[in-house]
Structures are given as structure tokens and as C-alpha cells.
Amino acid sequence: MFILESVIDGMGNIIPLDQGVTSDVLQRELAVNSKTVRSLNILRRPKVSFRNCGPGNPTSLLIGSDAPLSLQVTDSDPLDAPWSIDVKFDPVEGGKSGTKSVKPWKDSFQAQQSFLSLSASAAGEYTILGIHGKWCEGDVLSPETCKAVEKPMPTAEIEWKRIHECSGDTGVSASLIFHGAPPFQVYYRTQRDKEEPRDLFKTFSSSRGELTLQPEHSGHYFYTFLSMSDANYKKVELSGPSIDQIVHPLAAADFASTVGAGRSKRMVNSCSGDMIDIDIDLRGTPPWNLELEIVGPRTTDRLEIRDMKSSPTRIQVPIPSKIDEEGGTFEVDLVSVEDSYGCKRAISTPGVSVNVRRVKPTAKFYIKNGIKQVTILEDDETELPLRLTGDGPWTVKYHRTEEPESVRIANLRSPNDYIRVKGKGMYELLEVSDSQCPGLVNAEENEYYVDWVPRPSARLDPQTPSTFETYNRSHILPPICQGHDDHVDLDLTGRPPFQIMYNIAMKDESGVGTIVLDQPTFSSIQPRTRFQLHTSSSGRKYYEVKQVGDTAYPLHKYSAVIPRSERLVFEQEVLPKPSAKFKNGNRLSFCLNDALSSRDPMSSDGTILLEGTPPFQLHLSIKNLAASKVRHETVEVHDKVWKLDISSYYFQSIGPYQVTIESVHDSSNCEQAELDPSRRSIWIDVAETAAIIPLDSKKDFCIGDVSQFQLEGTPPWTIGYRVNGKPYTQEAKTSPWSIIQQQSGEFVISSVAHQQKMCKAAVANLRLNIHPLPSAQVGHGKRSDQAEIVFTLLGEPPFTFTYQRAEPSPKKGGKPGKVLETHTVSGVMAHEYSVFSALEGTWTVTSISDRYCRYPSLQEGLEKPRH
């Protein structure tokens, strides 16, 4: 970083440029944008070279594949990235790599990091020409060249030689010289006659090797080499020579693999008979002649077996007579074998040692003091003692007589060994054999009985009153009232103290299944114990004894559950205490002189819920608070839901009544439960019958008149009425009730009800006559020197009407002008009335009244009827 702090001119004037800020502060704050500060980055020059390749250390290149070349950039600065590296390539002399021609090239490669990998696809020399970064030119370090050398394919020089012996060709041998990188694998194929060919391989660690093929069976064989591999290439095809030949293998013989094992001296045992069977493997061209030696303790006998046509074959060798009588050992050795070509070969394989025994092994149970039985805990294991003779180890077969087909095998090593068993039953020895011979089982001491300590059990005391149901193996106890103490006695067998674990269950809400309420455990030191029954809640209780433990089978150790078919099960119906309560506390409403019975079948008000066993005797009291009278009623109810219905009781005065449940009894004769005070009684409101009285005594009204009626009872009221025979209803919330008459004819009040349309009363002789409004028409009569004005009157005479004359309207159809005169005429009995006038004007009737009505009406703003 360079900072311009001040400027001095020729006169010695000094101008500071840092504005009082020290260079330390400028450096710390990195004020690179200041006009007096310049910051420069000094970058390192990059260097490049090949890695793991150079003069004397070329890179190997396989034909048809690429080889990676690694370049390393050192001493570089990250700010100078990326780097461009220039590389050239010069192919090997001749310009060929494998089978393709290549040309020299130059190219530039980008490196973002300190390593760059190139792919070499052709043999030749790769040279780094230079490197330059974003800002700086770099240097090329040694090694700057890398040679890619192409590895040649492996090859082999193969020479076949036939192997010829007495019987003819017995095989071939191949001498191989390899060129390439060891180790080498040679893949070859052999085929005998028309059999399926077999592909094999052999590995050689050096550049020379030999492969010998000598089949054990005669036939026409064909051998060919397929391919080879070295350290660089896999399965390169070989065009090596093939050979075929007729093979006659040399005669050979050996004891079959079933006789003993390995290359050491093999053993055969003889337990009976004067001959011993020995299996022989023969090779070569049949038939064969075999010569053996039988070597006894003091004598040696030769045995020749001729014309043996198959292999392997079994021969019978006689046992020397002295050894056959007393037992002992002798040896059988193979001496020579001769094939069909007369080629005879000596045999040097180890012989077979024959062990002859004339005493058979035996087996029996060890029985002391005549005891052939042992008692154990259930599922415990015990050892049954044996006595064995012979040479161990022994194999003993036995079974449990309850399972005769399940034969078990015990391998034993001691003459006083045991067999380990768990199940209960009689065990019988079947066979015995030792290391050499099968033996005999002592028929008098071949059985041993294993018994179990009985598990503890529980049953009901026979004196317990109960009924046994076979379908579920349950003892049904007599029913008991809820809250009454009850118990049963259990008889226990076993070794005290006892532990009893049981389930308590009851039916679920659906009534189909059961739910387990508890799974307690209790203890008893006596063989008879008292089992407390659960009666605190009602319902059918089920008791199931699932486990019983004692000293021998404590529950914490032996948690076996008793099979369901063997469990003690008993059940009891716990009868609920009868009880009764009102479903809700809603007040009921009745009318005076109504009977105490349901008014609304859909409502649950006044419903009593009962618990217990039907039928019920329900004792009720009905108290009239206004009259201070109480009446008691007893009702028999056959269901658990009952709605108040005492039709013999009538409400004879208005006011509040209280219905109380005094007591309840059911068919179980259990004492009743304590009644819930909040649901024990309900209130009944008894109201008087509604009434309607007209405020006006007149019977005739006009359309538009208001009829008013006084209402008695408790609002709201529902009034039923008819207009010319058509029924209507209207609700009134206040009294008096008014209605505007809008239709002429007969208006009749038919009924009135109050308290939500209750206490409905029929109304008789309340009829009104509704008359239409009178009207008048003005017309012209006869014309002379005076005009006749005719008034046509509609209504019921006598009429009274008022008419007036006004100035004519200046416009046709317009309003009349100034009123000039007004006259009222009364007592008109006819429907027409005439006046004569010579005066000009417009004649108009302004009002008219007949016998009942007047128009226009003087009543305004009254309620209109709904019709």
C-alpha cells in the first residue's frame, strides 16, 4: 500500500494530504478508494511439473485404454487462478500407437486448482511448454517431460509332448515359455470322447512352465489352449497348438475313501463273521488282477483276486482264524495291480488295519433299589443315569413311549453317562453302538419313568351353591344385591403357601364381549381359602382363575397360564339397587282441569329413568302448593323409562305443583339406592283457561273499523277466528287485542289459547257483522231551464251525505276550482236523490254515511288483520 502524505513545492510550502489522519489509521481502515492511497498485490509466479512421471520413470499405457498424467502447480497464488498450461505431444517413431496412427499436437489446458490430470491415449513423449496465470507468467520445473510407454500383449510359446508308458499313451505334457508381465494364467480345454468339454486354468509365476495332463480314465481326449492373462491384460486369445490322443492310463489301485481317512494307515472294524468287506478304487483299463497281503501277528498270507471289471469294487478278505476266535488286529496291504494290457505295477499306498472284536457293547439304565422313576418340576430338565460297556464314544437311540415315532439320539463319552430329558413319560432305550460295533440293550433295564410334580390347582368348594354350565364350563352363583358382602370358598391343592392370580371381567357396553376390570393376585397359607366377590358395582361379574402358584411352582418363576379348558370359571349377577330420577328438570305446563298425562309424546320432559330389575313399584307424591294438598300415587312400571301419566289426577286450581319420587322398588327386593336430590322432583305450572271479551258491545262494524278485545290468561295468546267461514289465527303478545276489519261479511271468534298455544278454549256467540262502506255517484238527469243533478247512493238507508259545487276547471280533466257552495242532506231513504240548479259548476260528494258506516272513516293507524 502506497500513501501520499504531503506535497512540498520549491518555495518550501508543505500541504498535508492525509487531512490529519495518520498512515497507521489509513492502513488499518484500508482506504483503497482514496485519491492519496494506492494498494498493490504482489503475486507469486506459478511453477508446474509432471508428478510421478519423468526420465527413467515412464507411464505405462495399455493397448486400447488411456493412462492418466498428473501435473502439479506449485508456488501459485489463488488470486492468479486459473492457470493455463501449454503441453505438446510427440508420438513414438513411426507415428503409431497400437493399431492406430497418431499425429503430434500442442494444446493448452486450464487448471483451477494445484493439480491437473491429463489423459494419455497414445504412446509418445508429453512435454510442458509453459504456464501463465491470470496475471503472471510462470516457470516450468523438472520433470517437464513424461513418456507414455505402450505395454505389449502377452504371448506364449507352447510345445506338446506325448507321455507313453507300458499300456500306450497315458497323457501329454506341454512346455510353455511366456512373454509379458508375471504372474501368468493359462486357460485350456479338455474333452473326452463326446462328453461336455471342461474349461480349466493354471497359474505360473515365472516365464517358463510345464503343464502335465494324465487322465485317470481311458478314452479319446482332445486338448487345446484358449487364452492367457498376465499382470496387464486379461484373457488374451491364444492361437497355440491343439492335440488329441487315445489315452490308456496306467493301472493303479487304492483303498476307497470310505475306508478310514487321509494318507495315514486306515482302520476297519469287524464285529461279526469270518470275512471283512473292503472297498477298492481301481484305475486303468479293465479287467484288473489285484494282489494283497494279509499280515497277522505271526503270519503273512497272500491273496490274489482276478478279473475285476468295475471300479470301485468291494472285495472280501478272510479273517485269520486265531484272530476270528479271540479278536485282535491284522493288516491288509495292496501289493500290485495288473490291467488288461498286462502292465503290472507295484502299489506303495498305506494298508488298512482291521480291528476284530468279539464282545458287543451294551446299554441299560442304572436302577438302584429297584427305583426306575424320577419326579421333577414341570418343564425342568433331568438326567437319566446309564451304564455302558464297550469302547466309547457311544451312540444311544431312545424314545418316549408316548411318542414312539420320535426317536432321539444321544452321543455319549463316559460309560456312566446320562441322557437329558424334559418331558413327562416312559423313556425306552432302543439301540446302542460304540466306536466300532453295534451292541445290545438290556431288555430288563431299558425303561425309566419321568413324572412331574403336580401343578397346584383350585376348585370351588363342593358345598357352594351354583349351577354348572357345560357350554362355557362356568359355575353360575346365585345373584346378589349391589353392596351386599358375598364370597366363595376355594379348595387348593399343592404345597402351600399359594398364590392365585385371576381375572375380573364384565360385559362391555355392546353386551357382546367382555372387558377385564382387574387382574389381582392374592395369597393363602391354607388349602382352603375364602374368595371375596366384588359387589360394589352392578352387572354380571366373571371370575377366571388364570394362574395358581405354590412352593414348587411360584408365580414369579413359573408363570404358565392354566389352559382355558382347565380354568376355574364362575360368574355372578350383581343386581343394581333400584333407583329412579327425572331425565331433566324442565318445568311442565298444564291448564286448569287438565289430567296429569303427557301432552307432547316427542318431548322428554316429565320422563323418569329407572334402574334395577323390572317391574318397578314407583311411589310418587303430587303437592298442590296453593291449596297445601298432597296426594300419593303408586304406579307399576314394566320398563326402565316411564313418562308421567296419572290420568286419574286433575289439576283443580291454578298455581305451582311439585311431583316428587318418594321411593322405588323392583323385583329383586334389593333396597333402593339413595335418590339424587337434584333429580328427584319437578315443578308443574297450572294456568287458568284463556278467555276473550269484546270491549265494544255493538255487533255491527264497518270495513276499516277497529275491533278491540280484552284477553285473559298468560301471554302470548293465539286467537282463532273466521271471516265468512275461512279460518285464520293470529298471535297477540299484549291485551287488549285489536284488529282492523277489511272484508265485509261475518267475523267470528272461534278459539283462544295462551302459554305456547296451551289451554285452548272454544269461544261461542262472539260474532260481528262487517258492513261495506257507503259510496255515491254523481250524474245528470233531465235538462230544462235548470239542470237536474242526480246522486246515486250505495249502502243501507237512511243516508246522510255532503255535496259541494265548485268552479269548473279551466282545463279538461283538471282539478275543480274554488268551492262555491256546500250542502248536507240527511234522512234519505231512497238510493237516488236529485237537486236542480241553473248555476254552472262541478258537483262533488265529499262524504256519505248510511245506516252503519261512514266514508271516509275517522279511524287511523290501527292494526290490519292477516287475511
XYZ file of N, CA and C in Angstrom, residues 750-831:
246
model
N -113.410 -17.912 17.161
C -113.706 -19.330 17.399
C -112.971 -19.912 18.593
N -111.727 -19.423 18.879
C -110.966 -20.007 19.999
C -109.905 -19.032 20.456
N -109.396 -19.318 21.665
C -108.290 -18.551 22.210
C -107.447 -19.490 23.071
N -106.104 -19.372 22.923
C -105.172 -20.184 23.722
C -104.056 -19.279 24.224
N -103.413 -19.739 25.295
C -102.275 -18.979 25.791
C -101.165 -19.955 26.217
N -99.987 -19.417 26.677
C -98.830 -20.230 27.084
C -98.429 -21.221 25.976
N -97.858 -20.704 24.877
C -97.408 -21.517 23.750
C -98.549 -22.403 23.235
N -99.682 -21.757 22.991
C -100.860 -22.399 22.394
C -101.471 -23.465 23.288
N -101.247 -23.332 24.594
C -101.880 -24.253 25.529
C -103.162 -23.638 26.071
N -103.859 -24.453 26.837
C -105.096 -24.033 27.494
C -106.050 -23.398 26.493
N -106.203 -24.060 25.381
C -107.053 -23.542 24.324
C -108.515 -23.690 24.713
N -109.293 -22.558 24.517
C -110.720 -22.571 24.876
C -111.538 -22.205 23.660
N -112.647 -22.922 23.472
C -113.567 -22.592 22.378
C -114.428 -21.394 22.781
N -114.673 -20.532 21.832
C -115.458 -19.318 22.086
C -116.781 -19.453 21.339
N -117.892 -19.188 22.034
C -119.226 -19.300 21.417
C -119.935 -17.931 21.427
N -120.741 -17.685 20.410
C -121.610 -16.493 20.323
C -120.824 -15.187 20.316
N -119.636 -15.223 19.712
C -118.911 -13.963 19.551
C -118.794 -13.706 18.058
N -119.898 -13.048 17.505
C -119.987 -12.816 16.085
C -120.151 -11.328 15.838
N -119.536 -10.818 14.774
C -119.644 -9.427 14.368
C -120.061 -9.375 12.920
N -120.899 -8.377 12.601
C -121.308 -8.156 11.226
C -120.477 -7.004 10.670
N -119.786 -7.263 9.581
C -118.916 -6.269 8.974
C -119.602 -5.778 7.695
N -119.866 -4.455 7.658
C -120.610 -3.881 6.546
C -119.665 -3.144 5.619
N -120.012 -3.136 4.304
C -119.183 -2.387 3.370
C -119.384 -0.881 3.549
N -118.457 -0.075 3.111
C -118.547 1.375 3.215
C -119.522 1.902 2.149
N -120.336 2.923 2.535
C -121.244 3.504 1.552
C -120.467 4.309 0.523
N -121.101 4.499 -0.668
C -120.479 5.297 -1.719
C -121.564 6.034 -2.497
N -121.141 7.015 -3.303
C -122.086 7.831 -4.067
C -121.526 8.111 -5.437
N -122.481 8.240 -6.411
C -122.110 8.602 -7.770
C -122.927 9.821 -8.200
N -122.320 10.760 -8.912
C -122.991 11.999 -9.368
C -123.221 11.895 -10.868
N -124.485 12.135 -11.300
C -124.817 12.052 -12.715
C -125.801 13.158 -13.116
N -126.161 13.184 -14.441
C -127.092 14.201 -14.984
C -128.454 13.586 -15.183
N -129.449 14.367 -14.900
C -130.834 13.938 -15.127
C -131.425 14.692 -16.308
N -132.755 15.081 -16.169
C -133.443 15.804 -17.237
C -132.885 17.188 -17.347
N -132.858 17.728 -18.592
C -132.368 19.080 -18.820
C -133.567 19.977 -19.245
N -133.670 21.100 -18.612
C -134.668 22.152 -18.988
C -133.984 23.487 -18.775
N -134.773 24.441 -18.220
C -134.096 25.699 -17.902
C -133.166 25.528 -16.722
N -133.351 24.412 -15.966
C -132.439 24.080 -14.854
C -131.935 22.642 -15.054
N -130.713 22.460 -14.644
C -130.136 21.108 -14.759
C -130.491 20.283 -13.520
N -130.777 18.945 -13.776
C -131.048 18.029 -12.647
C -129.742 17.302 -12.292
N -129.362 17.434 -11.053
C -128.144 16.735 -10.568
C -128.638 15.518 -9.801
N -128.247 14.267 -10.263
C -128.744 13.033 -9.649
C -127.595 12.395 -8.839
N -127.855 12.124 -7.557
C -126.892 11.462 -6.689
C -127.361 10.018 -6.487
N -126.583 9.042 -6.938
C -126.889 7.612 -6.735
C -126.164 7.160 -5.461
N -126.919 6.668 -4.471
C -126.372 6.317 -3.155
C -126.349 4.795 -3.010
N -125.115 4.259 -2.640
C -124.940 2.819 -2.443
C -124.705 2.571 -0.965
N -125.468 1.683 -0.375
C -125.343 1.394 1.036
C -126.687 0.990 1.611
N -126.808 1.156 2.924
C -128.019 0.761 3.647
C -128.686 2.042 4.150
N -129.890 2.478 3.609
C -130.531 3.735 4.062
C -130.922 3.629 5.537
N -131.118 4.776 6.213
C -131.080 6.134 5.652
C -129.662 6.623 5.419
N -129.534 7.550 4.368
C -128.235 8.109 4.000
C -128.143 9.556 4.484
N -126.964 9.929 4.785
C -126.632 11.339 5.014
C -125.375 11.598 4.212
N -125.462 12.653 3.330
C -124.255 12.912 2.537
C -124.073 14.404 2.383
N -122.859 14.802 2.088
C -122.490 16.209 1.897
C -121.967 16.360 0.485
N -122.512 17.415 -0.258
C -122.026 17.665 -1.613
C -121.673 19.131 -1.720
N -120.908 19.465 -2.729
C -120.475 20.847 -2.945
C -120.364 21.142 -4.434
N -120.483 22.492 -4.723
C -120.320 22.962 -6.098
C -119.084 23.825 -6.154
N -118.247 23.604 -7.156
C -117.006 24.358 -7.301
C -116.929 24.895 -8.712
N -116.104 25.889 -8.870
C -115.904 26.469 -10.197
C -115.359 25.391 -11.138
N -115.793 25.477 -12.405
C -115.297 24.469 -13.351
C -113.778 24.584 -13.525
N -113.152 23.511 -13.872
C -111.701 23.503 -14.086
C -111.405 24.136 -15.425
N -110.444 25.044 -15.458
C -110.117 25.681 -16.729
C -109.633 24.673 -17.772
N -109.093 23.561 -17.340
C -108.615 22.530 -18.263
C -109.462 21.296 -18.096
N -109.687 20.628 -19.213
C -110.479 19.418 -19.181
C -109.747 18.333 -18.402
N -110.430 17.786 -17.389
C -109.805 16.751 -16.562
C -108.970 17.318 -15.441
N -108.872 18.616 -15.285
C -108.074 19.183 -14.219
C -108.836 19.267 -12.917
N -108.193 19.805 -11.890
C -108.828 19.910 -10.580
C -109.926 20.989 -10.644
N -111.025 20.750 -9.819
C -112.057 21.793 -9.752
C -111.489 23.081 -9.170
N -112.192 24.119 -9.420
C -111.750 25.423 -8.922
C -112.273 25.702 -7.523
N -112.517 26.899 -7.231
C -112.945 27.366 -5.896
C -114.320 26.793 -5.569
N -114.450 26.320 -4.259
C -115.738 25.806 -3.802
C -116.694 26.998 -3.657
N -117.887 26.830 -4.293
C -118.830 27.951 -4.299
C -119.936 27.735 -3.275
N -120.316 26.422 -3.047
C -121.363 26.163 -2.057
C -121.231 24.736 -1.574
N -121.719 24.459 -0.339
C -121.671 23.128 0.274
C -123.014 22.882 0.934
N -123.567 21.644 0.774
C -124.872 21.297 1.370
C -124.787 19.889 1.948
N -125.509 19.648 3.050
C -125.608 18.322 3.683
C -127.065 17.923 3.688
N -127.306 16.676 3.238
C -128.670 16.156 3.180
C -128.749 14.948 4.101
N -129.756 14.829 4.950
C -129.908 13.747 5.921
C -131.247 13.054 5.715
N -131.315 11.842 6.238
C -132.579 11.101 6.265
C -133.047 10.655 4.914
N -132.164 10.441 3.980
C -132.539 9.999 2.641
C -132.781 8.496 2.703
N -134.004 8.049 2.379
C -134.346 6.636 2.472
C -134.213 5.945 1.117
N -134.176 6.745 0.034
C -134.069 6.160 -1.294
C -132.600 6.123 -1.717
N -132.370 5.359 -2.814
C -130.986 5.219 -3.291
C -130.647 6.263 -4.349
